[in-house]
XYZ file of C-alpha atoms in Angstrom:
266
model
C 152.407 68.975 72.491
C 150.795 71.652 74.787
C 148.430 74.268 72.074
C 149.935 77.113 73.971
C 152.307 78.463 75.426
C 153.647 81.690 77.766
C 155.414 83.234 78.878
C 154.835 86.454 81.714
C 155.911 89.613 81.543
C 155.641 92.738 83.844
C 154.969 95.272 80.700
C 152.192 96.816 79.299
C 152.645 95.315 75.777
C 152.296 92.078 74.742
C 152.648 90.114 71.259
C 150.563 88.497 70.249
C 152.265 85.027 67.621
C 150.022 82.728 65.908
C 150.792 81.271 62.749
C 154.720 80.526 64.277
C 154.388 77.001 64.783
C 155.414 74.038 62.624
C 154.081 71.781 65.479
C 151.037 69.106 63.301
C 149.574 66.651 65.686
C 150.186 62.502 63.185
C 146.686 62.178 62.885
C 146.265 65.592 60.994
C 149.331 65.407 58.740
C 149.053 62.125 56.950
C 146.230 63.503 56.257
C 147.826 66.438 54.493
C 149.519 66.251 50.647
C 153.015 66.047 49.452
C 152.242 70.134 49.085
C 150.704 71.116 52.570
C 153.395 69.233 54.711
C 156.533 71.823 53.732
C 154.281 73.760 55.811
C 154.896 76.575 53.020
C 152.585 79.131 54.845
C 154.712 79.529 58.414
C 155.744 83.115 59.174
C 159.507 81.337 59.669
C 161.268 82.720 62.464
C 159.226 85.759 63.539
C 159.208 84.177 67.027
C 163.421 84.243 66.894
C 162.981 88.146 65.076
C 161.238 89.409 68.249
C 163.514 87.919 70.744
C 164.591 89.260 73.922
C 163.865 92.928 72.355
C 161.780 94.432 74.820
C 162.237 93.262 78.472
C 159.115 92.500 80.176
C 156.934 91.796 76.961
C 154.602 89.549 77.815
C 154.045 87.168 74.347
C 151.369 84.332 73.578
C 152.510 81.371 70.583
C 151.052 79.070 69.719
C 153.175 75.374 67.962
C 150.559 74.316 66.730
C 150.676 75.470 62.427
C 147.935 77.009 60.730
C 146.923 73.850 58.106
C 145.329 72.037 62.080
C 144.187 75.432 62.306
C 144.714 79.393 61.591
C 144.137 81.209 64.946
C 143.815 84.366 63.643
C 141.028 83.694 61.444
C 137.114 84.572 62.733
C 136.274 81.889 64.381
C 131.755 81.776 62.564
C 134.575 81.728 59.147
C 133.621 85.047 58.240
C 136.148 86.466 56.435
C 138.155 89.448 57.264
C 138.934 90.294 53.013
C 135.029 89.864 51.295
C 135.913 89.555 47.949
C 139.775 89.153 48.242
C 141.007 85.960 47.896
C 142.302 84.939 51.624
C 142.228 81.170 52.918
C 139.678 80.031 55.718
C 140.077 79.075 59.464
C 141.085 75.745 58.564
C 142.609 76.249 55.249
C 142.265 73.939 51.580
C 144.571 75.363 49.945
C 147.741 76.868 50.404
C 148.547 81.130 49.419
C 149.327 79.976 46.122
C 145.989 78.381 45.651
C 147.067 74.809 45.705
C 145.171 71.788 47.715
C 147.536 70.993 50.509
C 145.183 68.135 51.171
C 145.233 64.753 49.878
C 141.347 63.574 47.978
C 139.087 63.211 50.354
C 140.902 63.947 53.102
C 139.840 67.212 53.164
C 139.208 68.668 57.416
C 134.751 67.711 58.195
C 132.612 69.536 59.589
C 133.636 67.305 62.664
C 136.927 68.494 62.498
C 137.468 71.696 62.836
C 135.054 71.097 65.292
C 137.654 69.036 67.098
C 140.785 71.878 67.020
C 138.680 74.424 67.680
C 138.573 73.419 71.034
C 142.160 72.118 71.293
C 144.170 74.150 69.387
C 141.355 77.631 68.425
C 139.996 77.870 71.812
C 142.997 77.376 74.713
C 145.537 80.104 71.910
C 142.555 82.784 72.480
C 141.516 81.964 76.069
C 145.017 82.416 76.607
C 145.544 85.212 75.388
C 143.554 86.991 76.292
C 144.175 85.990 79.989
C 147.278 87.485 79.682
C 145.737 91.436 77.922
C 143.379 91.014 81.370
C 146.602 90.684 83.626
C 148.598 93.299 81.589
C 145.017 95.969 81.690
C 144.168 95.343 84.501
C 148.486 96.045 86.909
C 148.766 99.245 83.930
C 145.397 99.744 83.661
C 146.036 99.953 79.898
C 147.691 96.986 76.982
C 148.388 97.434 73.899
C 148.695 94.224 72.031
C 150.875 93.961 69.025
C 150.690 90.600 66.959
C 153.286 89.491 65.598
C 153.556 88.244 60.945
C 154.739 87.890 58.182
C 154.759 86.579 54.236
C 156.395 85.843 51.302
C 156.416 88.991 49.464
C 154.975 87.386 45.983
C 152.278 85.867 46.070
C 150.215 86.968 42.669
C 146.614 84.531 44.281
C 146.698 86.842 47.307
C 148.111 89.879 46.318
C 149.144 91.653 42.949
C 152.458 92.762 41.917
C 155.534 92.574 44.852
C 154.434 93.551 49.287
C 155.831 96.120 50.640
C 158.327 95.516 53.034
C 156.010 96.399 56.768
C 152.053 95.929 56.810
C 150.686 97.903 59.583
C 147.294 96.698 59.996
C 144.445 98.591 62.957
C 141.592 98.326 60.666
C 141.739 100.903 59.865
C 141.961 102.810 62.689
C 139.646 101.423 64.843
C 142.051 98.785 67.406
C 143.663 101.263 68.711
C 144.836 104.705 69.708
C 145.995 107.519 66.854
C 148.849 107.310 68.692
C 150.002 103.427 68.333
C 149.669 103.850 64.837
C 151.549 107.066 64.666
C 154.395 105.766 66.656
C 154.584 101.971 64.851
C 154.490 104.529 60.555
C 156.608 107.129 62.418
C 159.781 104.074 62.466
C 158.712 103.082 59.142
C 158.882 105.971 57.803
C 162.490 106.870 58.780
C 163.847 103.406 57.804
C 165.323 102.406 55.404
C 161.699 99.798 54.320
C 158.941 100.347 52.264
C 156.019 100.445 54.593
C 152.165 101.215 54.241
C 149.536 101.811 57.174
C 145.753 99.507 56.428
C 146.984 98.706 53.149
C 146.576 94.782 51.802
C 146.700 93.537 55.549
C 144.581 95.414 57.657
C 145.000 93.458 60.658
C 143.674 89.755 61.122
C 140.913 88.175 63.269
C 142.950 89.157 66.316
C 143.361 92.949 66.287
C 140.253 93.044 65.004
C 138.581 91.706 68.196
C 141.116 92.796 70.882
C 140.926 96.836 69.853
C 138.848 97.721 72.078
C 140.511 101.010 73.103
C 137.074 101.867 74.487
C 138.184 99.284 77.580
C 141.639 100.146 76.528
C 142.845 97.915 74.733
C 144.732 98.710 72.307
C 145.697 96.200 68.688
C 147.843 96.686 66.397
C 148.981 93.693 63.474
C 152.604 94.031 61.324
C 153.044 92.080 58.775
C 156.744 91.329 57.870
C 157.551 90.921 53.775
C 160.121 87.836 54.782
C 162.713 88.415 52.593
C 163.639 91.418 54.968
C 164.577 89.504 57.218
C 164.963 85.780 55.581
C 165.160 83.562 52.071
C 161.610 82.560 50.988
C 162.107 80.000 49.352
C 162.940 76.610 50.677
C 164.661 75.775 53.417
C 164.102 79.334 54.011
C 167.696 80.156 56.066
C 167.663 82.470 58.008
C 169.760 85.924 57.430
C 171.772 87.038 60.410
C 172.921 90.332 59.146
C 169.004 91.152 56.983
C 167.848 90.138 60.302
C 169.865 92.295 62.954
C 169.353 95.358 61.007
C 165.279 95.099 60.608
C 165.369 93.733 64.732
C 166.932 96.619 65.811
C 164.089 98.876 64.383
C 161.811 96.107 65.422
C 163.404 97.048 69.034
C 162.819 101.206 68.579
C 159.472 100.269 68.514
C 157.947 98.530 70.841
C 160.434 99.877 72.995
C 158.155 103.213 71.636
C 154.909 101.858 72.640
C 155.643 100.386 76.298
C 156.524 103.847 77.843
C 154.122 104.773 75.380
C 150.569 102.613 77.033
C 150.467 105.253 80.671
C 149.752 108.100 78.647
C 146.994 106.398 76.305
C 144.724 105.121 79.892
C 141.324 106.222 78.566
C 142.498 107.310 74.498
C 140.090 106.028 72.452
């Protein structure tokens, strides 16, 4: 299976989809334990959630599951959230802190090197190429990184997660106008929202968010109950999803309209 799927558009917005894939190569799947094979930490249905919301959008998606390798972690393996529980480039546990590999079958350093080469870097080579192409065409590019997560995960955060979690690494990854548009739409909705709360943007947002170079990046982490069931079999709820899609459509449309004004707006 291809390590990356690209749908090329002619607009100024690029959607990153690093965690929606469920493909696990057979030689890796047999090393997962029963818990790991459940793939519970998938960003379920996120590619469907954003499908068709914005004409001309470019999307870059890996079909490979994050348990193989997490394309939104620092390849140097530095923690994105020092001192807090999180999962690694190639995780040992799920989001609940439970092991995902059979005893003795945990990934080795050689395994991690191979997975970087086979799955991580192909995704980022493709993503960077699309960001550069769009930046060349429009003079500016906005990367909108699409994520979702269960709303109750005590291992990662206390209490119930906010519905909409916007991350810009405390304003470093995009112009303030980008933040303002997204947070304005979220605050005017019926969803709870926060800017740079528990999730401030993963490696993708932090790495590609270069507003001084007219590369703007923002992450949206959605609590999954906003559009689906947060327990197996992870059922999509059409009425909830369509309501959320209306909001996301408005956000993406306004970001696309904003883009021409952002050149030089670090």
